[in-house]
Short mmCIF file of C-alpha atoms and ligand atoms in Angstrom, two decimals:
data_model
loop_
_atom_site.label_atom_id
_atom_site.label_comp_id
_atom_site.label_asym_id
_atom_site.label_seq_id
_atom_site.Cartn_x
_atom_site.Cartn_y
_atom_site.Cartn_z
CA MET A 249 148.83 -327.45 -25.08
CA GLY A 250 149.12 -323.86 -22.39
CA PHE A 251 146.84 -321.46 -21.54
CA PHE A 252 147.70 -317.96 -21.93
CA SER A 253 146.37 -316.54 -19.56
CA LYS A 254 149.05 -314.00 -18.80
CA THR A 255 148.81 -312.59 -21.78
CA PHE A 256 145.70 -313.24 -22.63
CA ASP A 257 143.90 -311.44 -19.54
CA LYS A 258 145.34 -308.48 -21.70
CA LEU A 259 142.92 -307.98 -24.03
CA LYS A 260 140.13 -307.90 -21.24
CA GLN A 261 141.29 -304.95 -21.15
CA ALA A 262 138.49 -303.51 -23.45
CA LEU A 263 138.73 -301.52 -26.40
CA LYS A 264 134.95 -300.48 -27.30
CA LYS A 265 132.52 -301.35 -24.39
CA THR A 266 129.24 -302.78 -25.29
CA ALA A 267 127.10 -300.86 -22.74
CA GLU A 268 127.57 -298.08 -25.15
CA VAL A 269 127.34 -299.49 -28.37
CA LEU A 270 124.40 -303.23 -26.97
CA THR A 271 121.27 -301.26 -27.39
CA THR A 272 117.95 -303.33 -25.20
CA ASP A 273 115.18 -302.67 -23.41
CA VAL A 274 116.26 -304.28 -21.05
CA ARG A 275 117.70 -300.69 -19.37
CA THR A 276 113.73 -299.20 -19.72
CA LEU A 277 112.03 -301.93 -17.52
CA PHE A 278 114.03 -301.84 -14.54
CA VAL A 279 112.64 -298.20 -13.76
CA PRO A 280 114.25 -297.16 -10.08
CA GLY A 281 110.80 -296.61 -7.62
CA ARG A 282 108.41 -299.05 -10.04
CA GLN A 283 106.71 -301.52 -8.25
CA ILE A 284 106.44 -305.02 -9.45
CA ASP A 285 102.71 -305.73 -10.46
CA ASP A 286 101.05 -307.47 -12.66
CA GLY A 287 102.34 -305.43 -15.67
CA PHE A 288 105.34 -305.46 -14.48
CA LEU A 289 106.20 -308.93 -15.05
CA GLU A 290 104.42 -309.07 -17.99
CA GLN A 291 106.14 -306.32 -19.18
CA MET A 292 109.04 -307.80 -18.56
CA LEU A 293 108.67 -311.38 -20.07
CA THR A 294 108.09 -310.12 -23.10
CA THR A 295 110.78 -308.47 -23.17
CA PHE A 296 112.77 -311.07 -22.58
CA ILE A 297 111.66 -312.71 -25.18
CA ARG A 298 112.55 -309.34 -28.15
CA SER A 299 115.92 -310.09 -26.27
CA ASP A 300 116.20 -313.63 -27.97
CA MET A 301 117.34 -315.04 -24.60
CA GLY A 302 114.39 -318.19 -24.87
CA VAL A 303 110.39 -318.41 -24.33
CA LEU A 304 111.85 -321.13 -22.03
CA ASN A 305 114.39 -318.42 -19.85
CA ALA A 306 112.78 -315.43 -20.22
CA GLU A 307 109.80 -317.53 -19.13
CA ARG A 308 112.30 -318.81 -16.30
CA LEU A 309 113.74 -315.74 -14.68
CA VAL A 310 110.17 -313.60 -14.89
CA GLY A 311 108.71 -317.13 -12.84
CA GLU A 312 111.70 -316.65 -10.28
CA VAL A 313 110.59 -313.12 -9.85
CA ARG A 314 107.11 -313.28 -9.36
CA SER A 315 107.67 -316.55 -6.91
CA ARG A 316 109.54 -313.83 -4.50
CA TRP A 317 107.16 -310.90 -5.11
CA LYS A 318 103.98 -313.61 -4.00
CA ALA A 319 106.23 -314.72 -0.72
CA GLY A 320 107.12 -311.52 -0.31
CA LYS A 321 110.81 -311.11 -0.19
CA ILE A 322 111.16 -308.25 -2.50
CA ARG A 323 108.50 -305.87 -3.61
CA ASN A 324 110.25 -303.83 -6.17
CA ALA A 325 112.09 -303.05 -9.55
CA GLU A 326 115.04 -302.75 -8.03
CA GLU A 327 114.85 -306.11 -6.20
CA ALA A 328 113.60 -307.89 -9.05
CA GLU A 329 117.00 -306.13 -11.82
CA GLN A 330 118.56 -307.86 -8.11
CA VAL A 331 117.44 -311.01 -8.82
CA VAL A 332 117.89 -311.26 -12.92
CA ARG A 333 121.43 -310.24 -12.89
CA SER A 334 122.42 -313.17 -10.50
CA GLU A 335 120.86 -314.93 -12.81
CA MET A 336 121.94 -313.78 -16.05
CA ILE A 337 125.95 -314.76 -14.11
CA ALA A 338 125.83 -318.11 -12.76
CA GLY A 339 126.48 -321.01 -15.13
CA TRP A 340 129.11 -319.67 -17.44
CA GLY A 341 131.84 -321.36 -17.15
CA GLY A 342 134.77 -320.61 -15.81
CA PRO A 343 137.48 -317.56 -17.80
CA GLU A 344 140.03 -320.40 -18.15
CA THR A 345 136.64 -321.76 -21.23
CA ARG A 346 137.03 -318.96 -23.05
CA GLU A 347 141.17 -318.31 -23.35
CA LEU A 348 142.30 -319.00 -26.59
CA ARG A 349 144.49 -321.48 -26.81
CA PHE A 350 147.70 -321.15 -28.29
CA ALA A 351 149.62 -324.05 -29.31
CA ASP A 352 153.42 -324.91 -27.17
CA VAL A 353 155.39 -323.90 -29.78
CA GLY A 354 154.88 -323.30 -33.61
CA PRO A 355 151.78 -321.85 -34.79
CA THR A 356 148.53 -321.85 -33.22
CA VAL A 357 145.94 -322.43 -36.72
CA LEU A 358 142.82 -320.81 -35.54
CA MET A 359 140.36 -321.99 -38.86
CA VAL A 360 136.98 -319.45 -38.65
CA ALA A 361 133.58 -320.45 -39.39
CA GLY A 362 130.23 -319.89 -40.37
CA VAL A 363 127.27 -319.52 -42.40
CA ASN A 364 127.35 -316.70 -45.47
CA GLY A 365 127.79 -312.99 -44.33
CA ALA A 366 127.59 -314.04 -40.34
CA GLY A 367 130.80 -312.13 -40.11
CA LYS A 368 134.06 -314.36 -40.85
CA THR A 369 136.56 -312.43 -42.44
CA THR A 370 135.48 -308.67 -40.51
CA SER A 371 135.90 -311.29 -37.65
CA ILE A 372 139.57 -312.82 -38.61
CA ALA A 373 140.13 -308.99 -39.30
CA LYS A 374 139.45 -308.38 -35.47
CA LEU A 375 141.53 -311.36 -34.48
CA ALA A 376 143.83 -310.33 -36.42
CA TYR A 377 144.01 -307.39 -34.49
CA LEU A 378 144.15 -307.95 -31.37
CA LEU A 379 146.23 -310.75 -31.68
CA LYS A 380 149.54 -308.13 -33.33
CA ASN A 381 148.35 -305.43 -31.22
CA GLN A 382 147.74 -307.02 -27.75
CA LEU A 383 149.83 -309.33 -28.04
CA GLY A 384 152.36 -308.46 -29.61
CA LYS A 385 152.27 -311.92 -32.14
CA LYS A 386 152.97 -312.39 -35.16
CA VAL A 387 149.48 -312.82 -38.03
CA MET A 388 149.73 -314.42 -40.66
CA VAL A 389 145.60 -315.20 -42.54
CA CYS A 390 145.11 -317.33 -44.95
CA ALA A 391 142.47 -316.59 -47.62
CA SER A 392 141.19 -320.25 -47.91
CA ASP A 393 137.39 -318.78 -49.43
CA THR A 394 138.16 -319.12 -52.50
CA PHE A 395 134.91 -318.90 -54.13
CA ARG A 396 134.34 -315.19 -54.91
CA ALA A 397 137.43 -313.16 -55.53
CA ALA A 398 136.42 -310.31 -53.56
CA ALA A 399 135.97 -313.07 -50.74
CA VAL A 400 140.05 -313.16 -51.40
CA ASP A 401 140.25 -309.32 -51.42
CA GLN A 402 138.32 -308.68 -48.56
CA LEU A 403 141.56 -310.39 -46.61
CA THR A 404 144.02 -309.01 -49.09
CA ILE A 405 142.28 -305.68 -47.24
CA TRP A 406 142.88 -306.46 -44.32
CA ALA A 407 145.63 -307.98 -43.98
CA ASP A 408 146.94 -304.76 -45.64
CA ARG A 409 145.23 -301.92 -43.49
CA ILE A 410 146.22 -304.37 -40.13
CA GLY A 411 149.74 -305.24 -41.48
CA VAL A 412 150.02 -308.72 -41.09
CA GLU A 413 151.01 -311.14 -43.45
CA ILE A 414 148.48 -313.49 -46.30
CA VAL A 415 148.71 -316.22 -47.55
CA LYS A 416 146.59 -316.54 -51.13
CA HIS A 417 146.64 -318.52 -54.38
CA LYS A 418 146.07 -315.84 -57.44
CA PRO A 419 142.14 -315.89 -58.97
CA GLY A 420 142.14 -317.76 -61.82
CA ALA A 421 139.40 -319.52 -64.55
CA PRO A 422 137.13 -321.86 -62.90
CA VAL A 423 137.86 -325.19 -63.45
CA VAL A 424 135.17 -328.00 -64.35
CA VAL A 425 135.72 -331.36 -63.22
CA GLY A 426 134.06 -334.41 -63.31
CA ASP A 427 131.07 -334.08 -62.43
CA GLY A 428 130.46 -330.50 -65.11
CA LYS A 429 131.32 -329.19 -61.90
CA SER A 430 133.40 -325.40 -61.82
CA VAL A 431 135.83 -325.19 -59.17
CA HIS A 432 137.65 -322.24 -58.21
CA ALA A 433 140.97 -321.95 -55.90
CA ASP A 434 141.75 -325.73 -53.59
CA PRO A 435 140.48 -324.07 -50.39
CA ALA A 436 142.03 -326.78 -48.99
CA ALA A 437 145.17 -326.60 -51.13
CA VAL A 438 145.30 -322.51 -50.04
CA ALA A 439 145.51 -323.78 -45.73
CA PHE A 440 148.69 -326.70 -47.17
CA ASP A 441 150.34 -323.24 -48.88
CA ALA A 442 149.68 -321.20 -45.22
CA CYS A 443 150.38 -324.10 -42.77
CA GLU A 444 154.66 -324.34 -44.47
CA ALA A 445 154.37 -320.59 -44.82
CA ALA A 446 153.77 -320.53 -41.00
CA LYS A 447 156.45 -322.86 -40.24
CA SER A 448 159.28 -321.51 -42.06
CA ARG A 449 157.96 -318.16 -41.05
CA GLY A 450 157.70 -318.39 -38.24
CA ILE A 451 154.24 -316.98 -37.52
CA ASP A 452 153.01 -317.48 -34.11
CA VAL A 453 149.25 -317.44 -34.91
CA LEU A 454 147.89 -318.26 -38.52
CA ILE A 455 144.52 -317.48 -38.76
CA VAL A 456 141.95 -319.67 -41.72
CA ASP A 457 139.00 -317.48 -43.34
CA THR A 458 136.34 -320.28 -44.92
CA ALA A 459 133.54 -319.99 -47.22
CA GLY A 460 130.20 -319.53 -46.29
CA ARG A 461 128.52 -322.52 -45.35
CA LEU A 462 125.35 -323.92 -44.25
CA HIS A 463 125.73 -326.93 -42.11
CA THR A 464 122.87 -328.94 -44.87
CA GLN A 465 125.38 -328.37 -48.21
CA ASP A 466 126.94 -332.13 -47.67
CA HIS A 467 130.33 -330.96 -49.52
CA LEU A 468 131.06 -327.78 -48.68
CA MET A 469 131.74 -329.47 -45.47
CA ARG A 470 133.41 -332.09 -46.62
CA GLU A 471 135.67 -328.90 -47.65
CA LEU A 472 135.90 -327.81 -43.68
CA GLY A 473 136.71 -330.87 -42.88
CA LYS A 474 140.05 -331.71 -46.18
CA ILE A 475 140.46 -328.06 -44.59
CA ARG A 476 140.81 -328.73 -40.80
CA GLY A 477 142.55 -332.19 -42.38
CA VAL A 478 145.50 -330.70 -43.92
CA ILE A 479 146.43 -328.10 -41.50
CA GLU A 480 146.02 -331.29 -38.75
CA LYS A 481 148.71 -332.94 -40.74
CA ARG A 482 150.98 -330.20 -42.14
CA ILE A 483 150.54 -328.70 -38.51
CA PRO A 484 150.64 -331.31 -35.41
CA GLY A 485 147.88 -330.44 -32.64
CA ALA A 486 145.95 -327.17 -35.33
CA PRO A 487 143.84 -326.79 -35.99
CA HIS A 488 143.96 -325.12 -32.04
CA GLU A 489 140.83 -323.84 -32.08
CA THR A 490 137.71 -323.75 -34.51
CA LEU A 491 136.06 -320.58 -34.33
CA LEU A 492 131.91 -320.71 -35.42
CA VAL A 493 131.01 -316.82 -35.95
CA LEU A 494 127.40 -315.88 -35.47
CA ASP A 495 125.58 -313.26 -36.56
CA ALA A 496 124.51 -311.64 -33.37
CA THR A 497 120.99 -310.50 -34.74
CA THR A 498 119.82 -313.52 -36.21
CA GLY A 499 118.59 -313.66 -32.57
CA GLN A 500 117.53 -317.49 -31.93
CA ASN A 501 118.95 -318.94 -35.70
CA ALA A 502 122.31 -318.35 -34.65
CA VAL A 503 121.45 -320.73 -31.28
CA ARG A 504 120.46 -323.47 -34.53
CA GLN A 505 123.03 -323.39 -36.39
CA ALA A 506 125.45 -323.27 -33.81
CA GLN A 507 124.25 -327.19 -32.51
CA GLU A 508 123.70 -328.52 -36.10
CA PHE A 509 127.92 -327.13 -36.54
CA SER A 510 129.63 -328.91 -33.82
CA LYS A 511 127.27 -331.59 -34.88
CA VAL A 512 129.50 -331.77 -38.19
CA VAL A 513 133.41 -329.72 -36.63
CA PRO A 514 134.33 -330.13 -33.88
CA VAL A 515 133.46 -326.70 -32.92
CA THR A 516 135.45 -325.29 -29.85
CA GLY A 517 135.20 -322.25 -28.98
CA LEU A 518 132.17 -319.30 -30.66
CA PHE A 519 132.98 -315.35 -32.26
CA LEU A 520 129.41 -314.09 -31.33
CA ALA A 521 129.55 -310.98 -34.49
CA LYS A 522 127.16 -307.75 -34.68
CA LEU A 523 126.67 -307.59 -31.07
CA ASP A 524 126.35 -304.10 -31.40
CA GLY A 525 122.98 -302.37 -32.97
CA THR A 526 120.66 -305.10 -31.81
CA ALA A 527 118.38 -305.86 -29.57
CA ARG A 528 119.16 -309.28 -29.60
CA GLY A 529 122.26 -309.92 -27.66
CA GLY A 530 119.55 -311.70 -24.99
CA VAL A 531 121.06 -314.18 -26.91
CA VAL A 532 123.93 -314.77 -25.35
CA LEU A 533 121.64 -316.97 -22.37
CA ALA A 534 121.04 -319.04 -24.82
CA ILE A 535 123.53 -319.85 -26.68
CA ARG A 536 124.59 -320.33 -22.29
CA ASP A 537 121.44 -322.70 -22.21
CA THR A 538 121.43 -323.87 -24.74
CA LEU A 539 124.84 -325.02 -25.74
CA LYS A 540 128.16 -326.42 -24.79
CA LEU A 541 130.35 -323.97 -25.99
CA PRO A 542 132.05 -320.72 -24.66
CA VAL A 543 131.52 -317.30 -25.68
CA LYS A 544 134.89 -316.06 -26.86
CA PHE A 545 134.69 -313.03 -28.29
CA VAL A 546 131.79 -310.06 -29.36
CA GLY A 547 131.63 -308.46 -32.41
CA LEU A 548 130.85 -304.78 -31.65
CA GLY A 549 130.70 -302.78 -35.56
CA GLU A 550 133.02 -302.99 -38.57
CA THR A 551 136.40 -302.34 -38.15
CA PRO A 552 139.51 -304.31 -37.01
CA ALA A 553 138.69 -302.53 -33.23
CA ASP A 554 135.72 -303.34 -32.76
CA VAL A 555 135.93 -306.22 -30.60
CA GLU A 556 135.93 -307.67 -27.64
CA THR A 557 136.90 -311.40 -25.87
CA PHE A 558 133.83 -312.17 -24.20
CA ASP A 559 133.23 -311.56 -19.91
CA PRO A 560 129.48 -313.05 -18.29
CA GLU A 561 129.97 -310.66 -15.41
CA ARG A 562 130.67 -307.48 -18.09
CA PHE A 563 128.05 -308.22 -20.62
CA VAL A 564 125.41 -308.65 -17.67
CA THR A 565 126.02 -305.41 -16.18
CA ALA A 566 125.79 -303.34 -19.82
CA LEU A 567 122.84 -304.94 -20.36
CA PHE A 568 121.16 -302.82 -17.44
CA GLU A 569 123.47 -299.81 -17.29
CA ARG A 570 121.07 -296.99 -18.17
CA GLU A 571 123.80 -293.48 -18.67
CA PRO A 572 125.99 -296.39 -21.14
CA ALA A 573 129.60 -296.52 -19.91
CA GLY A 574 131.52 -293.44 -21.85
CA LYS A 575 134.13 -293.28 -20.04
N1 GTP B 803 127.58 -303.97 -37.64
C1 GTP B 803 128.58 -304.81 -37.47
N2 GTP B 803 128.81 -304.95 -38.19
C2 GTP B 803 129.85 -306.36 -38.87
C3 GTP B 803 130.20 -307.31 -37.50
N3 GTP B 803 131.37 -308.08 -38.43
C4 GTP B 803 131.27 -308.60 -39.43
N4 GTP B 803 129.78 -306.56 -39.81
C5 GTP B 803 129.88 -306.51 -41.58
O1 GTP B 803 128.89 -308.03 -41.62
C6 GTP B 803 128.93 -308.05 -43.83
C7 GTP B 803 129.09 -310.01 -43.49
O2 GTP B 803 130.79 -309.85 -42.96
P1 GTP B 803 131.46 -310.33 -43.45
O3 GTP B 803 132.70 -310.40 -41.69
O4 GTP B 803 132.13 -310.30 -45.15
O5 GTP B 803 131.53 -311.74 -43.30
P2 GTP B 803 131.07 -313.15 -43.94
O6 GTP B 803 130.77 -314.15 -42.53
O7 GTP B 803 133.10 -313.97 -44.39
O8 GTP B 803 130.88 -313.81 -45.19
P3 GTP B 803 130.68 -314.19 -46.33
O9 GTP B 803 132.54 -313.99 -46.61
O10 GTP B 803 130.53 -314.37 -46.84
O11 GTP B 803 130.51 -315.86 -45.82
C8 GTP B 803 130.20 -306.93 -43.58
O12 GTP B 803 128.82 -306.02 -44.26
C9 GTP B 803 130.52 -306.20 -41.77
O13 GTP B 803 131.01 -304.68 -42.12
C10 GTP B 803 130.11 -306.43 -36.18
O14 GTP B 803 130.54 -306.73 -34.85
N5 GTP B 803 129.31 -305.45 -36.09
MG1 MG B 804 134.35 -313.69 -45.67
#
């Protein structure tokens, strides 16, 4: 199992800057020349809590600034900003923890999971786009979300536009099983076919889409396990990544989802979707402090190009950027 650092570095050349799309009122807080006083600290706390970094995190940061101010070490907003920035940049794993893991030989399999509407299918389109266009990988996607015909159609449209292969089952009439429930094409069977197709067609990366589910839906969680089991059997070492897609606009809820999901499936990394247009970018810090999971990618819009690999330093810089970085 190897990392693919050198080539992967290419992904870091951002296609779209986080700063261009990240809305935050952190920028309006640290006005140059402003003196620290109780009002400033109060406003800082409210702003941070609103950014969804978590109350404890917000209190800790404000406490840090307050104690330095009381000790006479800092006086103005710029100095406070430096304290906050360096705290935000610290405490992440090294860049290697955020790299995508590739198979040494044979297809790499990325399994993608998450709650309904988190952004899974769109994020898969982004991964396919990056892997194909930035790394020159031969990519295949697998429509293992068989619950809705529309889900298969959505993935098909992306695959066609991006120019990657897709494995799907023909939508048929739902089959009624023993307990009277109607079921659709078996998602694990689609995954089986995709693994075989990926091997025989010399695919580099197979990305498996799955239906949205909640960790409380036992049968659906078992189904996820079944898909995973099939992948493990067909391709040794696979899935190389199980990526959990979180919707950044749901803030603290996203953190809780990740905690619950990772109790049931071995999540290896996070894809934080919808980071554009949310004032809750602070959720990234809550993730750092609460979860042992690396944020590997961030989604910054609805098209396949709206994606970046996650870089804490760049992210924090973007949070504080006063002029949107339209360079
Ligand atoms: N602004 C923005 N919208 C996004 C992003 N990612 C996904 N979306 C939108 O979120 C909605 C849901 O995205 P999907 O990719 O269909 O989500 P999903 O998790 O596959 O949904 P289900 O399969 O129904 O569970 C769509 O309207 C997407 O365009 C993002 O990074 N930014
Ligand atoms: Mg979907």
